[in-house]
Short mmCIF file of C-alpha atoms and ligand atoms in Angstrom, two decimals:
data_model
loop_
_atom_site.label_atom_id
_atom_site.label_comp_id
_atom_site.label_asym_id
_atom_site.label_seq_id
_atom_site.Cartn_x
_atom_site.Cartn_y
_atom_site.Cartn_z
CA UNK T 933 124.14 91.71 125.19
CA UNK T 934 124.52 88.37 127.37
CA UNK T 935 122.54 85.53 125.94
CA UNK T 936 120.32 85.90 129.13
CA UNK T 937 120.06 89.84 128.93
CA UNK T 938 117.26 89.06 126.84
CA UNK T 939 115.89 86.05 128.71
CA UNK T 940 115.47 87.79 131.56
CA UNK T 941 113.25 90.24 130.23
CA UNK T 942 110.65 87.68 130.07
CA UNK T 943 110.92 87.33 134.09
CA UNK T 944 109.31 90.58 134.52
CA UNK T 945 107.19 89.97 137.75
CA UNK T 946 109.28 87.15 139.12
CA UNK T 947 111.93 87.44 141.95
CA UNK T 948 115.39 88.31 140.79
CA UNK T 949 116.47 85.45 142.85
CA UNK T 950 114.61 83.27 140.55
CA UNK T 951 115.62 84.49 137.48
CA UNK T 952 119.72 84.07 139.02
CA UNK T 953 118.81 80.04 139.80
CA UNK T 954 116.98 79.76 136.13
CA UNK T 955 119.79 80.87 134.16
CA UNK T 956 122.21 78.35 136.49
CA UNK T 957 119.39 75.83 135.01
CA UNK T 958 120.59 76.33 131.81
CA UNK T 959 123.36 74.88 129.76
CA UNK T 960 125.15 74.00 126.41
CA UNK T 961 126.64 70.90 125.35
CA UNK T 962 126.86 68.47 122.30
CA UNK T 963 124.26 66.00 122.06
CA UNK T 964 125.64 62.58 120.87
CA UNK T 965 121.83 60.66 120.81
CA UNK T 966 118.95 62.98 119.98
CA UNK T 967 115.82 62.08 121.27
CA UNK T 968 113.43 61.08 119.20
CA UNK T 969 110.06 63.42 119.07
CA UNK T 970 107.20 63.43 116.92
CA UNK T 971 105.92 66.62 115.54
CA UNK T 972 102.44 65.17 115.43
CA UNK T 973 101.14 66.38 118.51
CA UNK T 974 99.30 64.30 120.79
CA UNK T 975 96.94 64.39 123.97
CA UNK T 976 98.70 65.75 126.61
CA UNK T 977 101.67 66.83 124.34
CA UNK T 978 102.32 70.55 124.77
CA UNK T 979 101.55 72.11 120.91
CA UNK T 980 103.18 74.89 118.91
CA UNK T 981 100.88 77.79 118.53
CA UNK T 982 103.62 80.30 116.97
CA UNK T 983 106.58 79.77 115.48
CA UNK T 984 109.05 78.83 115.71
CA UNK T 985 109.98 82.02 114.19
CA UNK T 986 113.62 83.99 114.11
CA UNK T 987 114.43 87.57 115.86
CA UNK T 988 117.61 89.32 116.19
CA UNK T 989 120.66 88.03 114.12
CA UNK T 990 124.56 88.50 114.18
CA UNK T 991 127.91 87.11 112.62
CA UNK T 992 127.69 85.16 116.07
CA UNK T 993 124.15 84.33 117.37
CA UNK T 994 120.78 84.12 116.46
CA UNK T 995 117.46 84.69 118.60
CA UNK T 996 114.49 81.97 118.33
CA UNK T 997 111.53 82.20 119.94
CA UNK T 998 108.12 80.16 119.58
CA UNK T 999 105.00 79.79 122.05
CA UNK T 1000 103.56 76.44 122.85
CA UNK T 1001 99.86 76.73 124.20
CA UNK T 1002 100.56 75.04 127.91
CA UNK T 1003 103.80 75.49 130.13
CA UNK T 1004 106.53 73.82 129.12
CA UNK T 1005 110.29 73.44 128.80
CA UNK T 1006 112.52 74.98 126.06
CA UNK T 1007 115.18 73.08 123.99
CA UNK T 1008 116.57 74.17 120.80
CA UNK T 1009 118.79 71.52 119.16
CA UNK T 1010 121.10 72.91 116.21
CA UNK T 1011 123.85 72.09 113.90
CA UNK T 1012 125.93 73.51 111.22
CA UNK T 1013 125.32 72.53 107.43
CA UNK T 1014 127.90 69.87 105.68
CA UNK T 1015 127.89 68.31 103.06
CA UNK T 1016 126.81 64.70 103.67
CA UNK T 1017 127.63 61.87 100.67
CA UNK T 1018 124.99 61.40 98.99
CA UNK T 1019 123.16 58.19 100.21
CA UNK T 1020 123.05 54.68 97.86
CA UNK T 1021 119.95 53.38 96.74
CA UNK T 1022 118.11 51.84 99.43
CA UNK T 1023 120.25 53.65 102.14
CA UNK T 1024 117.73 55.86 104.63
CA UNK T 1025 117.99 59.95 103.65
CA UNK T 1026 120.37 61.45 106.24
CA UNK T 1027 118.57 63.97 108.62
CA UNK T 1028 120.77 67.12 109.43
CA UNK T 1029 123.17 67.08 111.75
CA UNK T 1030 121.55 68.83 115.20
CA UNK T 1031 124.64 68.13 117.46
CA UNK T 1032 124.51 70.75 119.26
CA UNK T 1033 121.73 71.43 122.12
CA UNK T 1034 120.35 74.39 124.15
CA UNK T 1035 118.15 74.02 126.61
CA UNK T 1036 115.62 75.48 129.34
CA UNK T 1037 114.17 74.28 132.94
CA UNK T 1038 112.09 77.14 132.77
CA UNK T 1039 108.22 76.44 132.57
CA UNK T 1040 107.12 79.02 129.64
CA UNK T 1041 104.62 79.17 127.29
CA UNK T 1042 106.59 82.02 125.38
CA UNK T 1043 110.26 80.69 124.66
CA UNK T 1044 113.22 82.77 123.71
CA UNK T 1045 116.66 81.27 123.44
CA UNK T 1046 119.84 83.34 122.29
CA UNK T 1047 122.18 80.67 120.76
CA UNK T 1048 125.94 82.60 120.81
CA UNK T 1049 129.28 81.25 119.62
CA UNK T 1050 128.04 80.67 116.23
CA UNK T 1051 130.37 80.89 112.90
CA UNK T 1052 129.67 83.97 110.87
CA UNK T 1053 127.94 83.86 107.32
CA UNK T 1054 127.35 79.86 108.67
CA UNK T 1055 123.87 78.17 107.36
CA UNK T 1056 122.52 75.95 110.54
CA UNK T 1057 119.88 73.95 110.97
CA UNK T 1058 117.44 74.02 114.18
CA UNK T 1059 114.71 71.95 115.68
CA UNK T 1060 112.91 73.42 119.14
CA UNK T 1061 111.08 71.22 121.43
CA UNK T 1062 108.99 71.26 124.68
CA UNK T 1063 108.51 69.37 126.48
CA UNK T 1064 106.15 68.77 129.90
CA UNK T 1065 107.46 65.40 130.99
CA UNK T 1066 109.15 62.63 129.24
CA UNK T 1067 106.37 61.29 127.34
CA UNK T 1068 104.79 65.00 126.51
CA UNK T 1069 106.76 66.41 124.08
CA UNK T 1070 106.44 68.58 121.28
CA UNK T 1071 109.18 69.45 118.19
CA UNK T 1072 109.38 71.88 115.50
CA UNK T 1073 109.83 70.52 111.97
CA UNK T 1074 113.96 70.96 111.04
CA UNK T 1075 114.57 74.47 109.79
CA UNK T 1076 117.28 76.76 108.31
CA UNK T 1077 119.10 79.67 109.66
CA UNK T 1078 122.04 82.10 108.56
CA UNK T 1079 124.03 83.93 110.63
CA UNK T 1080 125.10 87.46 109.49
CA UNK T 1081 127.49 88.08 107.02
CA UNK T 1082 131.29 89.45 106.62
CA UNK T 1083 131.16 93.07 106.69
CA UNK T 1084 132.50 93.03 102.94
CA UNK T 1085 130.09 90.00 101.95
CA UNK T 1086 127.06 91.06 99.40
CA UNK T 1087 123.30 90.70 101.14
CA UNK T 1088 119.66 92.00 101.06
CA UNK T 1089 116.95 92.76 102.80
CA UNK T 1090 113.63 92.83 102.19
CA UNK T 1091 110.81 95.95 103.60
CA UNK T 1092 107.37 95.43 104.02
CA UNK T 1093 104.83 97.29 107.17
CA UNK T 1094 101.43 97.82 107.64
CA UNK T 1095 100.19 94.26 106.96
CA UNK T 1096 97.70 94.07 109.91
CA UNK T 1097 93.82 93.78 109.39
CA UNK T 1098 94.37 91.37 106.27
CA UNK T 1099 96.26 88.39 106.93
CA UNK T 1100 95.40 86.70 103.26
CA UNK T 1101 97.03 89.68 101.68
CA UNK T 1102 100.13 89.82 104.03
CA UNK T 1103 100.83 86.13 103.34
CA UNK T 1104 100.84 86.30 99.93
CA UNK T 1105 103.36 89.37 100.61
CA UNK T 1106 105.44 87.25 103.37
CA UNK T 1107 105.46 84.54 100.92
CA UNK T 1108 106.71 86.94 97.92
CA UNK T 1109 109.72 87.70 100.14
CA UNK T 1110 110.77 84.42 101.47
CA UNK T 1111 110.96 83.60 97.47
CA UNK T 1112 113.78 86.52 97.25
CA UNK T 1113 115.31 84.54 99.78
CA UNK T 1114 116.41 87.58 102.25
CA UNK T 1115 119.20 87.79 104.95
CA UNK T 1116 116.67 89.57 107.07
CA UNK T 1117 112.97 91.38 106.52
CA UNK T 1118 112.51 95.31 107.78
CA UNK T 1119 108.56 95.29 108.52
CA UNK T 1120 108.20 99.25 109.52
CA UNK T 1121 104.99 98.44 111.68
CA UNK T 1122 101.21 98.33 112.51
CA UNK T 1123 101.93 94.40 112.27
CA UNK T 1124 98.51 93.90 114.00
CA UNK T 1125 95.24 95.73 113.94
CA UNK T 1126 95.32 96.30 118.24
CA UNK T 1127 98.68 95.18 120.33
CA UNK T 1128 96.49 94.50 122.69
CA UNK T 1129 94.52 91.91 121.46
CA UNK T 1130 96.65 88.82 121.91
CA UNK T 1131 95.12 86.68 119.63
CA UNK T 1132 95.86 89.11 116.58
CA UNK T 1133 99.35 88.73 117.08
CA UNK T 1134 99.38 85.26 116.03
CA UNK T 1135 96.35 85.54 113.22
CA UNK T 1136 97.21 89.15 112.05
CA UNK T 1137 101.58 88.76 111.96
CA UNK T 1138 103.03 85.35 113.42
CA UNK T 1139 100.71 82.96 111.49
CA UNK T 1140 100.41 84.47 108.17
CA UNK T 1141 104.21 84.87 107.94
CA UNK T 1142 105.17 81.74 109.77
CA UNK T 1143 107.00 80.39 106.65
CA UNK T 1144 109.36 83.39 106.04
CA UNK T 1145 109.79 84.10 109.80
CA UNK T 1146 110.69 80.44 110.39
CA UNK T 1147 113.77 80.94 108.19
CA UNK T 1148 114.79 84.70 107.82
CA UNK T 1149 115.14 87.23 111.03
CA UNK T 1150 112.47 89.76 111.09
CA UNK T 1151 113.11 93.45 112.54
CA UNK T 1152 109.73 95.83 113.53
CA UNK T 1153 109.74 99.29 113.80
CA UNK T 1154 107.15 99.64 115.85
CA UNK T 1155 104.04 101.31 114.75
CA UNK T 1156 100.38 103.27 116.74
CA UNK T 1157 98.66 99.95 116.34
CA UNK T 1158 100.91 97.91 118.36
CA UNK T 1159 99.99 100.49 120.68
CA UNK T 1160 103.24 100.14 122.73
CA UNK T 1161 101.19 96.80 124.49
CA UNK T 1162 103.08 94.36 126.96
CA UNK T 1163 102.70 91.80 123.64
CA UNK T 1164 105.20 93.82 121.31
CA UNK T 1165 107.65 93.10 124.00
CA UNK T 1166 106.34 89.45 124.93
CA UNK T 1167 106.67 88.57 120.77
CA UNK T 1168 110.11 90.35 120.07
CA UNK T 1169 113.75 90.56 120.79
CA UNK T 1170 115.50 93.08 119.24
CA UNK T 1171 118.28 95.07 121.50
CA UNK T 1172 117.08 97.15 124.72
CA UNK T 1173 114.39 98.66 125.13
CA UNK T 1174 113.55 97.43 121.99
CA UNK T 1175 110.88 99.96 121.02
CA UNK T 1176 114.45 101.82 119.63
CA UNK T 1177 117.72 100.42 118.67
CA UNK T 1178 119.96 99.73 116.10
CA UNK T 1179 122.19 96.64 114.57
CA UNK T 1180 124.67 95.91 112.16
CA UNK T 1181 124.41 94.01 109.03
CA UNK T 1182 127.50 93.51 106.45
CA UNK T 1183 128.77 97.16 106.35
CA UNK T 1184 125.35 98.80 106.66
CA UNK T 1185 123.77 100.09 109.96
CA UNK T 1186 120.46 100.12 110.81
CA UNK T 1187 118.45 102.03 112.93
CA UNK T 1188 114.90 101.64 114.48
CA UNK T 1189 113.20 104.19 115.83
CA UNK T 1190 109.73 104.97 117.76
CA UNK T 1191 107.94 107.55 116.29
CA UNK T 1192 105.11 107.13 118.72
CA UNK T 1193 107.10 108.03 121.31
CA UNK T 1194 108.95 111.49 122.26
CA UNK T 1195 111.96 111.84 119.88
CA UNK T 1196 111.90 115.89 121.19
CA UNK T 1197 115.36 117.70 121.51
CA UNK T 1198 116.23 116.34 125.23
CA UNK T 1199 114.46 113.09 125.01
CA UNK T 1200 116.04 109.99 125.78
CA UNK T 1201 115.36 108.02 122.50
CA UNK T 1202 116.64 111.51 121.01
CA UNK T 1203 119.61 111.43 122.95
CA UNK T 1204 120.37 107.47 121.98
CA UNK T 1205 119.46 108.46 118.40
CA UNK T 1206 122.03 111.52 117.94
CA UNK T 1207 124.79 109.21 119.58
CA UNK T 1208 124.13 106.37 117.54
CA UNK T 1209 123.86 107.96 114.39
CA UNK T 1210 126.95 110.13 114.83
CA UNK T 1211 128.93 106.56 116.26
CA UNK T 1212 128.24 104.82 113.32
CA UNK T 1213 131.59 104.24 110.15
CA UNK T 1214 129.42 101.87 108.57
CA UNK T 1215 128.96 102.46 104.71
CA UNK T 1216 125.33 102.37 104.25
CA UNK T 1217 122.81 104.42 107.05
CA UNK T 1218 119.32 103.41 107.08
CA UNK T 1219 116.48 104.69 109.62
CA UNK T 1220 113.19 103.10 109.55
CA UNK T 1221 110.39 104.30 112.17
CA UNK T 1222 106.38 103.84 110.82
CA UNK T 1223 105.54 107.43 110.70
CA UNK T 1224 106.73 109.31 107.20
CA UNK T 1225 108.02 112.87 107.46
CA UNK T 1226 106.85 113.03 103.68
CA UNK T 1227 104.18 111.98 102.26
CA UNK T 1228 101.47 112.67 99.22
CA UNK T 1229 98.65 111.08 101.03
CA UNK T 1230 95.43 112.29 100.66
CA UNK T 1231 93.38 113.21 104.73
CA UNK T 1232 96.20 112.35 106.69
CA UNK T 1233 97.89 115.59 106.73
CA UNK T 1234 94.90 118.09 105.57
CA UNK T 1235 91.91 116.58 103.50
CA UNK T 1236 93.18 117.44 99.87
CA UNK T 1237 89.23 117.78 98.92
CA UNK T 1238 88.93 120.67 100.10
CA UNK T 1239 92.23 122.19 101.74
CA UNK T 1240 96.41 121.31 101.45
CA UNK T 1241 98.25 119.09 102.77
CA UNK T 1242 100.90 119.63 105.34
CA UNK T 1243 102.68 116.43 102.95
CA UNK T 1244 104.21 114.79 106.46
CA UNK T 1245 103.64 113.19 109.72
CA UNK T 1246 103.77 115.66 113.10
CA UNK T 1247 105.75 112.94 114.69
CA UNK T 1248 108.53 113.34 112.61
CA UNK T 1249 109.01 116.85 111.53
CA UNK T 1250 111.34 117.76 113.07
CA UNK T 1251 113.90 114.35 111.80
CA UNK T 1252 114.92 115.36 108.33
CA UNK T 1253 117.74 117.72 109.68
CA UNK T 1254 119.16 115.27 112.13
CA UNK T 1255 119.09 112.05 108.99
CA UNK T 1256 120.66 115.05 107.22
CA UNK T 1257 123.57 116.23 109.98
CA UNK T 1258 124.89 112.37 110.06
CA UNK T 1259 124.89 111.37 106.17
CA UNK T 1260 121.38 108.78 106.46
CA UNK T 1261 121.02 107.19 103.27
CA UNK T 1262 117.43 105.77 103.38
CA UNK T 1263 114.39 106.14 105.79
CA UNK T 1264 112.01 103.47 106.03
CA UNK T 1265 108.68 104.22 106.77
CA UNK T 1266 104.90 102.87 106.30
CA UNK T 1267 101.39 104.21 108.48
CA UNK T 1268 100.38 104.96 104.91
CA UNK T 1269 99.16 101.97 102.95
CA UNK T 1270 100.63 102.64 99.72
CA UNK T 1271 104.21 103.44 98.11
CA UNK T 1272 106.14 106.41 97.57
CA UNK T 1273 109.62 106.98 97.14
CA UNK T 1274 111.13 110.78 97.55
CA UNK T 1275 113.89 112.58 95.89
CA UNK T 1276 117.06 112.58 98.06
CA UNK T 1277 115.91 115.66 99.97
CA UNK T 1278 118.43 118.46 102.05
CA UNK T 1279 117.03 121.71 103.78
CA UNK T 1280 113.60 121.36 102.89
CA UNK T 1281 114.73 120.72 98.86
CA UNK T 1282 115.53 118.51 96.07
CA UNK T 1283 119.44 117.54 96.41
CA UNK T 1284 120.45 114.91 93.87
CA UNK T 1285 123.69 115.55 95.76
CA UNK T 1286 123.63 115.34 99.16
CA UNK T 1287 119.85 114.54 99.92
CA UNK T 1288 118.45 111.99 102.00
CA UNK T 1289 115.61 109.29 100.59
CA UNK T 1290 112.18 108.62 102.21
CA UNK T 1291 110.71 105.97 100.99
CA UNK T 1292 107.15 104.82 102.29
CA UNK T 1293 106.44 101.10 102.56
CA UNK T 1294 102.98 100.87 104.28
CA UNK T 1295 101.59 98.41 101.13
CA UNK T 1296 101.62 95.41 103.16
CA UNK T 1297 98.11 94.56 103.01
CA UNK T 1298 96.09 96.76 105.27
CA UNK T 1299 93.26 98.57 102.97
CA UNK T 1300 95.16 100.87 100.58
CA UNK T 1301 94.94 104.70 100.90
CA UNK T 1302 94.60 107.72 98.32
CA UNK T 1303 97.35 109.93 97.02
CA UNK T 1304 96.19 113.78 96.66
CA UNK T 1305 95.41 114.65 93.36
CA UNK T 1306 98.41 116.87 92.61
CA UNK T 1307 101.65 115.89 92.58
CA UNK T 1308 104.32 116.97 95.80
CA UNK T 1309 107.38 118.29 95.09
CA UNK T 1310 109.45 115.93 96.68
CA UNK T 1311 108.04 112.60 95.10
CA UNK T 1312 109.83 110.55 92.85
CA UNK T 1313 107.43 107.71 92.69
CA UNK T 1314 104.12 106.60 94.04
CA UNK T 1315 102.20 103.50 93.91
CA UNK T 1316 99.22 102.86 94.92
CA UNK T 1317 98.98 99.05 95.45
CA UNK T 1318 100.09 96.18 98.08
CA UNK T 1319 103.73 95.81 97.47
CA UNK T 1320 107.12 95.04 99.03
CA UNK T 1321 110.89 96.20 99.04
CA UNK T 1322 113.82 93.99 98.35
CA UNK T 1323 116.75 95.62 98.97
CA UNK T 1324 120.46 94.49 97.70
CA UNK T 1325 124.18 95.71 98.60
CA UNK T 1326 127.39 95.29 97.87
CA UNK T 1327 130.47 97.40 98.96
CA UNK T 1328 129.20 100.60 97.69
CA UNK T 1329 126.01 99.66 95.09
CA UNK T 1330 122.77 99.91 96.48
CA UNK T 1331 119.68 98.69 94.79
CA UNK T 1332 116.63 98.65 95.28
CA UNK T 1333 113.44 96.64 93.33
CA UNK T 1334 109.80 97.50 94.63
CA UNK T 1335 107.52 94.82 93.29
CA UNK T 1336 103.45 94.70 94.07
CA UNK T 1337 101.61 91.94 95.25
CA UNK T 1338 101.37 90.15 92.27
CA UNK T 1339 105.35 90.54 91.87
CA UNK T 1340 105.47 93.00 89.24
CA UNK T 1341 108.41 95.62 89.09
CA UNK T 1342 107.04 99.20 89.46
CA UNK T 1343 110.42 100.87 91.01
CA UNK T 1344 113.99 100.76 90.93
CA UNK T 1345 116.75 102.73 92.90
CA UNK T 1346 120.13 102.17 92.45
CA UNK T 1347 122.88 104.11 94.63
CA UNK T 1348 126.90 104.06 93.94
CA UNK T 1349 129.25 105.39 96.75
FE1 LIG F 1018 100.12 103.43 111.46
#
């Protein structure tokens, strides 16, 4: 992907020829002065109504995006971390060094920049402005990034989903995982209660996790309650189409699938899915896509009052084989709002062996659901509480810590391959 691949996206509507003389607007160089901009906004300064928050990452680039509540240009200014001597008594505290300067002519009130040519496994720092005219400015506080590590470098992750409806809960969540300090968060969707209901995307997901997202990349598996709306697309940038795709992280591969839409034999996102699956050599394979092929919830899949559960979402039935065929190690999922991890499971069984893991993340703070009242045969652990995921690797040891809301350990996984 170009740095403007993505960009351009965001032109939907506008002439091609315009897009072609906005991108010639744009440029890189150093920035010996920087400008000096207060981030206490001010009548007829444009403000900061999201973010800034970070998107896709990799050993080279980073995506930031933010939304200022009038049209307005887009700068980023950024710089790599150094150590600085320490400053004598008296002396003024340095700031970090932001010598480095992206920048938009583009009028926008949603702003997405792609910085490239970045040093792998690098800490940065970043400030974004916008600005409507030389005295109507706006800037970000200084922030952190990290770009993706060495393929043999340790890392972790953190999973949450389903924190829409309850934006007290999910911060308390968000915040919980920007204290594990993650290389990236895995939220497996229903982020907000109706995608298309603007204003929820900021109150429901942007807002309540504004200080994790302003420091650690955030991936979405898109779930039924973004309701595949124009703002999903407007809010994120992950790699085309974006409702499905995949990444790289250290020497795992990741891969994010819709399970709203058709993932039939002959489909296209089954088509992309079978090819990237079967191109990946990476160590680790994990899946994530919001609806669970197993699960011991309670009405979803039959009302356990008075009938049985079919133990699994429709979507997704007919997955396991294909996570199966191409040696997936984990699937991510959530649409249920509680935890439950699965036996590694192969041809409809337990295989300690060769089996495959589900484990269901929907605890993020949406109202919790029931488990039947009899066990499945395929669970290895349930919860039923708000919780999170943190995820580490290294070469071939996998572990994984579930903690609930309150940070209390309930589960532990550890793999060796
Ligand atoms: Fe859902």
């Amino acid at each position: 992907m170009t740095k403007w691949s993505v960009f351009d996206k965001k032109l939907r509507g506008y002439p091609a020829l315009m897009g072609s003389v906005l991108r010639r607007l744009t440029i890189i160089f150093p920035v010996c002065l920087l400008t000096v901009a207060s981030p206490i906004h001010a009548a007829g300064q444009p403000k900061i109504v999201a973010g800034p928050y970070l998107q896709h990452v990799t050993k080279t680039s980073i995506t930031i995006m933010w939304e200022t509540d009038t049209p307005s240009t887009s700068i980023i200014k950024f710089g790599k971390a150094r150590v600085i001597p320490k400053p004598k008594k008296g002396e003024p505290i340095p700031t970090a060094p932001l010598d480095q300067q992206v920048a938009s002519a583009e009028i926008n009130t949603i702003h997405e920049f792609v910085i490239e040519n970045l040093d792998t496994q690098t800490d940065y720092f970043y400030q974004v402005y916008s600005r409507r005219s030389n005295d109507q400015e706006i800037a970000s506080a200084i922030l952190p990034f990290q770009t993706a590590v060495h393929d043999e470098s340790a890392f972790a992750y953190v999973v949450m989903g389903d924190n829409r409806t309850y934006p007290k809960r999910f911060k308390q969540i968000a915040d919980r995982a920007m204290a594990e300090r993650p290389n990236f968060v895995l939220n497996v969707g229903d982020v907000v209660s109706n995608g298309h209901k603007k204003e929820q995307w900021i109150a429901e997901y942007l807002a309540p996790a504004a200080e994790l997202m302003k420091r650690v990349p955030t991936y979405v598996s898109i779930g039924n309650h973004e309701r595949n709306a124009p703002w999903y697309y407007r809010y994120s940038s992950y790699p085309s189409p974006e409702n499905y795709y995949s990444f790289d992280y250290g020497n795992a591969h990741f891969t994010i699938i819709d399970s709203n839409a058709d993932l039939s034999p002959g489909s296209k996102q089954r088509e992309w899915l079978e090819k990237d699956l079967a191109s990946s050599n990476a160590k680790w394979k994990f899946v994530a896509h919001h609806h669970p092929p197993f699960s011991s919830d309670s009405n979803d899949y039959g009302d356990t009052r008075y009938s049985s559960s079919r133990k699994g979402d429709d979507h997704v039935q007919m997955m396991p084989p294909l996570y199966e065929k191409y040696g997936v190690d984990i699937v991510w999922c959530g649409h249920i709002h509680d935890y439950e991890r699965t036996w590694p499971l192969r041809d409809g069984k337990v295989d300690q062996a060769n089996g495959v893991i589900y484990i269901q993340a929907g605890g993020g703070g949406a109202e919790l659901e029931e488990f039947a009242p009899t066990r499945s045969w395929f669970t290895a652990k349930v919860l039923r509480n708000w919780q999170y995921c943190l995820v580490t690797i290294h070469d071939g040891t996998f572990r994984m810590m579930a903690y609930d809301m309150d940070g209390r350990l309930y589960d532990f996984l550890e793999l060796k391959k």
